[in-house]
Coordinates of C-alpha atoms in Angstrom, one line a residue:
M1 CA 31.6 62.8 18.3
N2 CA 34.4 65.0 19.7
A3 CA 33.9 67.3 22.7
S4 CA 33.3 70.4 20.6
A5 CA 30.7 68.8 18.5
S6 CA 29.0 67.3 21.5
R7 CA 28.8 70.7 23.2
R8 CA 27.5 72.2 20.0
S9 CA 24.7 69.6 19.9
D10 CA 23.9 70.4 23.5
A11 CA 23.9 74.1 22.8
I12 CA 21.5 73.6 19.9
S13 CA 19.1 71.7 22.2
I14 CA 19.4 74.3 24.9
A15 CA 18.8 77.2 22.4
R16 CA 15.5 75.6 21.4
V17 CA 14.4 75.5 25.1
I18 CA 15.3 79.1 26.0
C19 CA 14.1 80.6 22.7
I20 CA 10.7 78.8 22.8
L21 CA 10.2 79.7 26.5
G22 CA 10.8 83.3 25.5
V23 CA 8.1 83.1 22.8
V24 CA 5.6 82.7 25.6
Y25 CA 6.2 86.3 26.6
V26 CA 5.1 87.5 23.1
H27 CA 1.7 85.8 23.7
A28 CA 1.4 86.2 27.4
W29 CA -2.2 86.7 28.8
T30 CA -3.0 90.3 29.6
G31 CA -6.8 90.2 30.0
L32 CA -7.1 93.3 27.8
N33 CA -8.3 93.6 24.2
G34 CA -6.3 95.5 21.6
H35 CA -8.0 98.8 22.3
D36 CA -7.3 98.6 26.0
L37 CA -3.7 97.6 25.4
E38 CA -3.2 100.7 23.3
I39 CA -4.6 102.8 26.1
A40 CA -2.2 101.1 28.5
R41 CA 0.8 101.9 26.3
G42 CA 3.5 103.7 28.3
T43 CA 2.4 102.5 31.7
P44 CA 5.0 100.7 33.8
Q45 CA 3.3 97.2 33.4
E46 CA 2.9 97.6 29.7
N47 CA 6.5 98.7 29.4
L48 CA 7.6 95.6 31.3
R49 CA 5.6 93.4 29.0
W50 CA 7.2 95.0 25.9
L51 CA 10.6 94.6 27.5
L52 CA 10.1 90.9 28.1
M53 CA 8.6 90.4 24.6
E54 CA 11.4 92.1 22.8
I55 CA 14.3 90.7 24.8
F56 CA 13.2 87.2 25.4
G57 CA 10.5 86.7 22.8
R58 CA 10.7 88.2 19.3
S59 CA 14.5 88.6 19.5
A60 CA 15.0 84.9 20.3
V61 CA 12.9 83.5 17.4
P62 CA 15.5 84.2 14.7
L63 CA 18.0 81.8 16.3
L64 CA 15.4 79.0 15.8
G65 CA 15.4 79.7 12.0
I66 CA 19.2 79.9 11.9
I67 CA 19.5 76.6 13.7
S68 CA 17.1 75.0 11.3
G69 CA 19.1 76.3 8.3
W70 CA 22.4 75.2 9.9
L71 CA 21.2 71.7 10.6
V72 CA 19.6 71.1 7.2
G73 CA 22.6 72.6 5.5
G74 CA 24.9 69.9 6.9
S75 CA 22.6 66.9 6.4
A76 CA 23.1 64.5 3.5
Q77 CA 19.5 63.5 3.8
T78 CA 18.5 67.0 2.5
L79 CA 19.7 66.0 -1.0
D80 CA 17.1 63.2 -1.2
W81 CA 14.2 65.5 -2.0
P82 CA 11.3 63.0 -1.7
R83 CA 12.4 61.6 1.6
H84 CA 13.4 65.0 2.9
I85 CA 10.0 66.5 2.2
A86 CA 8.1 63.5 3.5
R87 CA 10.1 63.7 6.8
K88 CA 9.5 67.4 7.2
A89 CA 5.8 67.0 6.3
R90 CA 5.6 64.5 9.2
T91 CA 7.6 66.5 11.7
I92 CA 6.5 70.1 10.9
L93 CA 3.4 70.3 8.6
L94 CA 1.3 67.5 10.1
P95 CA 1.8 68.7 13.7
M96 CA 1.0 72.2 12.7
V97 CA -2.4 71.2 11.2
M98 CA -3.2 68.9 14.2
W99 CA -2.5 71.6 16.7
N100 CA -4.5 74.1 14.7
A101 CA -7.4 71.6 14.8
L102 CA -7.0 71.2 18.5
A103 CA -7.0 75.0 18.9
I104 CA -10.3 75.3 17.1
L105 CA -11.8 72.4 19.1
F106 CA -10.7 73.6 22.5
V107 CA -10.5 77.4 22.2
S108 CA -13.5 78.0 20.0
G109 CA -15.3 75.2 21.8
A110 CA -14.8 77.1 25.1
A111 CA -15.8 80.3 23.5
L112 CA -19.1 78.8 22.3
L113 CA -19.9 76.7 25.4
L114 CA -18.3 78.8 28.2
H115 CA -18.4 82.3 26.7
L116 CA -14.6 82.6 26.7
P117 CA -13.7 85.7 24.7
A118 CA -12.0 84.0 21.9
P119 CA -12.3 83.5 18.1
V120 CA -15.1 81.2 16.8
P121 CA -15.7 79.7 13.3
V122 CA -17.6 82.2 11.1
S123 CA -17.2 80.5 7.7
L124 CA -15.6 77.6 5.9
D125 CA -12.9 79.9 4.7
W126 CA -12.1 80.8 8.3
L127 CA -11.7 77.1 9.1
V128 CA -9.4 76.5 6.2
Q129 CA -7.2 79.5 7.1
E130 CA -7.0 78.5 10.7
L131 CA -6.1 74.9 9.8
F132 CA -3.6 75.4 6.9
I133 CA -2.7 79.1 7.1
V134 CA -3.2 79.5 3.3
S135 CA -2.9 83.2 2.9
R136 CA -3.3 85.0 6.3
N137 CA -2.2 84.6 9.9
P138 CA -4.5 82.5 12.1
D139 CA -6.6 84.1 14.8
I140 CA -5.9 81.5 17.5
N141 CA -2.5 79.8 17.1
V142 CA -0.7 83.0 16.0
Q143 CA 2.7 81.4 16.4
M144 CA 2.1 78.8 13.7
P145 CA 3.1 80.9 10.6
F146 CA 6.7 80.1 11.8
L147 CA 6.1 76.4 11.2
R148 CA 4.2 77.1 7.9
D149 CA 7.1 79.2 6.5
L150 CA 9.7 76.9 7.9
F151 CA 8.2 74.0 6.1
L152 CA 8.3 76.0 2.8
C153 CA 11.9 76.7 3.5
M154 CA 12.5 73.0 4.0
V155 CA 10.8 72.3 0.6
A156 CA 13.3 74.7 -1.0
A157 CA 16.2 73.4 1.1
P158 CA 17.4 70.7 -1.5
L159 CA 17.8 73.5 -4.0
L160 CA 19.3 76.0 -1.5
V161 CA 22.0 73.7 -0.3
R162 CA 23.2 73.3 -3.9
L163 CA 23.5 77.1 -4.5
P164 CA 27.0 78.7 -4.4
G165 CA 27.6 81.2 -1.6
G166 CA 26.9 84.2 -3.7
A167 CA 23.5 83.0 -4.8
L168 CA 22.6 81.9 -1.3
L169 CA 23.6 85.4 -0.1
G170 CA 21.3 86.8 -2.8
V171 CA 18.4 84.7 -1.5
A172 CA 19.0 86.0 2.0
G173 CA 19.1 89.6 0.7
A174 CA 15.9 89.2 -1.3
A175 CA 14.1 87.7 1.8
G176 CA 15.4 90.5 4.0
F177 CA 14.3 93.1 1.5
A178 CA 10.8 91.5 1.3
Q179 CA 10.6 91.7 5.0
L180 CA 11.5 95.3 5.0
M181 CA 8.9 96.1 2.3
E182 CA 6.3 93.9 4.0
W183 CA 6.0 91.7 1.0
G184 CA 5.4 88.0 1.5
P185 CA 1.8 86.8 1.8
P186 CA 0.4 84.6 0.5
V187 CA 3.8 82.9 -0.3
L188 CA 5.6 83.6 3.0
M189 CA 3.8 85.0 6.0
R190 CA 7.1 86.2 7.4
P191 CA 10.0 86.5 4.8
A192 CA 12.4 87.0 7.7
I193 CA 12.1 83.3 8.4
L194 CA 13.7 82.5 5.0
F195 CA 16.2 85.2 5.7
F196 CA 17.4 83.6 8.9
F197 CA 17.1 80.1 7.4
T198 CA 19.6 81.0 4.7
I199 CA 21.8 82.8 7.2
G200 CA 22.0 79.5 9.1
M201 CA 23.1 77.7 5.9
M202 CA 25.8 80.3 5.3
A203 CA 26.8 80.1 8.9
R204 CA 27.5 76.4 8.5
R205 CA 29.6 76.9 5.5
G206 CA 31.6 79.7 7.2
G207 CA 32.0 77.9 10.5
L208 CA 30.3 80.8 12.3
A209 CA 28.8 78.6 15.1
D210 CA 32.2 78.0 16.7
R211 CA 33.4 81.5 16.0
V212 CA 30.4 83.1 17.6
A213 CA 30.7 80.7 20.5
A214 CA 34.3 81.8 21.0
L215 CA 33.3 85.5 21.3
S216 CA 33.8 87.2 24.7
W217 CA 30.7 88.2 26.5
P218 CA 31.0 91.9 25.8
R219 CA 31.4 91.3 22.1
A220 CA 28.5 89.0 22.0
A221 CA 26.1 90.9 24.2
V222 CA 26.8 94.6 23.9
P223 CA 25.7 95.1 20.3
F224 CA 22.4 93.4 21.2
L225 CA 21.9 95.5 24.3
L226 CA 22.7 98.8 22.5
L227 CA 20.5 98.0 19.5
M228 CA 17.7 96.7 21.8
T229 CA 17.7 100.0 23.7
V230 CA 17.0 101.9 20.5
Q231 CA 14.4 99.3 19.4
L232 CA 12.6 99.6 22.8
Y233 CA 12.5 103.4 22.4
F234 CA 10.6 103.1 19.1
S235 CA 8.4 100.3 20.5
L236 CA 7.5 102.2 23.7
K237 CA 7.6 105.8 22.7
A238 CA 7.6 106.4 19.0
A239 CA 4.6 106.7 16.7
S240 CA 2.9 103.6 15.3
G241 CA 4.3 104.0 11.8
A242 CA 7.1 101.6 11.1
G243 CA 9.1 102.9 8.2
L244 CA 12.1 101.4 6.4
G245 CA 14.6 102.6 9.0
V246 CA 12.8 100.9 11.8
G247 CA 12.5 97.8 9.8
M248 CA 16.2 97.7 9.2
L249 CA 16.8 98.3 12.9
D250 CA 14.5 95.4 13.6
L251 CA 16.5 93.0 11.4
A252 CA 19.8 94.2 12.9
V253 CA 18.4 93.6 16.4
R254 CA 17.4 90.1 15.5
V255 CA 20.8 89.3 14.1
A256 CA 22.5 90.7 17.2
A257 CA 20.0 88.8 19.4
A258 CA 20.7 85.5 17.6
T259 CA 24.5 86.1 18.3
C260 CA 23.9 86.8 21.9
F261 CA 21.5 83.9 22.5
W262 CA 23.8 81.4 20.8
R263 CA 26.6 82.6 23.0
L264 CA 24.3 82.1 26.0
S265 CA 23.3 78.6 24.8
W266 CA 27.0 77.7 24.4
A267 CA 27.7 78.8 27.9
L268 CA 24.8 77.0 29.4
A269 CA 25.9 73.8 27.6
A270 CA 28.9 73.7 30.0
S271 CA 27.0 74.9 33.1
P272 CA 25.2 73.1 35.9
A273 CA 21.9 73.9 34.2
R274 CA 22.8 71.7 31.2
A275 CA 21.2 68.5 32.4
M276 CA 17.9 70.1 33.3
L277 CA 17.6 72.0 30.1
L278 CA 18.4 68.9 28.0
R279 CA 15.7 67.0 29.9
I280 CA 13.2 69.7 28.9
E281 CA 14.3 69.8 25.2
P282 CA 12.2 66.9 23.9
F283 CA 9.1 68.9 25.1
A284 CA 10.2 72.2 23.4
F285 CA 8.3 71.6 20.2
F286 CA 5.2 70.5 22.1
L287 CA 5.6 73.7 24.1
F288 CA 5.8 75.8 21.0
C289 CA 2.7 74.3 19.5
S290 CA 0.5 74.1 22.6
H291 CA 1.4 77.2 24.6
L292 CA -1.3 79.5 23.0
I293 CA -4.0 77.0 23.6
L294 CA -2.9 76.8 27.2
I295 CA -2.8 80.6 27.5
W296 CA -6.3 81.0 25.9
L297 CA -7.8 78.5 28.3
G298 CA -5.7 78.9 31.4
G299 CA -4.9 82.6 31.3
P300 CA -8.3 83.8 32.4
V301 CA -8.4 81.2 35.2
L302 CA -5.2 82.4 36.8
G303 CA -6.0 85.9 35.8
A304 CA -9.0 85.8 38.1
L305 CA -6.5 85.3 41.0
F306 CA -3.7 87.7 39.8
G307 CA -5.7 90.2 37.9
K308 CA -5.4 91.8 34.5
L309 CA -2.6 94.0 33.2
G310 CA -2.7 97.0 35.5
S311 CA -3.5 95.0 38.7
P312 CA -0.9 95.0 41.5
L313 CA -0.1 91.3 41.2
Y314 CA -0.1 91.1 37.4
P315 CA 3.7 91.7 37.0
A316 CA 4.5 88.6 39.0
Y317 CA 2.0 86.6 36.9
L318 CA 3.5 88.0 33.7
I319 CA 7.1 87.1 34.7
V320 CA 6.3 83.5 35.6
Q321 CA 3.9 82.7 32.7
P322 CA 6.6 80.8 30.7
L323 CA 7.4 78.7 33.8
L324 CA 3.7 78.0 34.4
V325 CA 3.2 77.0 30.7
L326 CA 6.3 74.8 30.9
I327 CA 5.0 72.9 34.0
A328 CA 1.7 72.3 32.2
V329 CA 3.4 71.1 29.1
L330 CA 5.7 68.7 31.0
L331 CA 2.7 67.2 32.8
L332 CA 0.5 67.0 29.7
G333 CA 3.2 65.7 27.5
S334 CA 4.4 63.1 29.9
L335 CA 0.8 61.8 30.5
L336 CA 0.1 61.7 26.8
N337 CA 3.4 60.0 26.1
R338 CA 2.5 57.2 28.5
A339 CA -1.2 56.9 27.7
W340 CA -1.0 57.4 23.9
P341 CA 2.6 57.4 22.7
G342 CA 1.6 57.4 19.0
L343 CA -0.4 60.6 19.3
A344 CA 2.3 62.1 21.5
G345 CA 4.8 61.3 18.8
L346 CA 2.7 63.0 16.1
L347 CA 1.9 66.1 18.1
S348 CA 5.6 66.5 19.0
G349 CA 6.9 65.9 15.5
G350 CA 8.5 62.6 16.9
R351 CA 10.4 64.4 19.7
L352 CA 8.5 62.9 22.6
R353 CA 8.3 59.3 21.2
A354 CA 12.1 59.0 21.9
T355 CA 11.5 59.7 25.6
A356 CA 8.9 57.0 26.1

């Protein structure tokens, strides 16, 4: 592997870490229900939460989809459909179902036994939906539709990699249009995931990874900052109705964000932070899957110390939540990897097994 390819591999690993850490902000504990959050809209602390969510959370996720498409688009194993699907079922679908089962066990269990304000089973249909995400988003592990739709993208990948560029662009366009029109369920919960997955495939064919990495910082960051400013205005001030224009702006922000975060990952791959971030990377998938369980259970505990959104100490708690979750994941993942490496391998999609 030459120096450029090695740095690109490191940048991919680092991108996973910073993007998944950013996702924690989207689901950060607030101590408020939906009605109270709506009342808090426009307050300084709620504005801070939205700022962190949009910049580091929702805007970082598209890069994960692009990376997945980029990787699968260059793998010869993708062409072997049975082995490809079996491998992705083991590393994506099975961990998703296992973590959803753990969420029901721990979160709903705490709700029933300790009166934690959290969802509890109400029917067999509820259990099936929480486990397999058949036709609606789950109530507990709300991040899991990403893995569900990513697996379906992987199922289609052997066909997608064989498509000519024009047809692949058509798939991306159809997925983007479906996202704008809010079509998708029950086939795809979030059509934007297919959009960015195919963008990743096209990026591989066009050599965009290296071209974006070579951008100057102003060219990589300024479009994201400008578009994000407009996006934040609509998120914080505008009426609740979305509209086609806002949906198009949202997709544009996410494309610009993926560009900016990839440029950042490339820079970090040659920085003093590289070694630390690469040591964290095997835990990134574990972090993605487990962070909401940790937030459901641990958020109220620390919230008793720092207070809910609106309390004087809450902003400090909000800002450090990704770090707190990361520390918990590093401890739990390491302990599980030593005590029960087989289970650690399953829950991490095989990522932690390699660190044993």
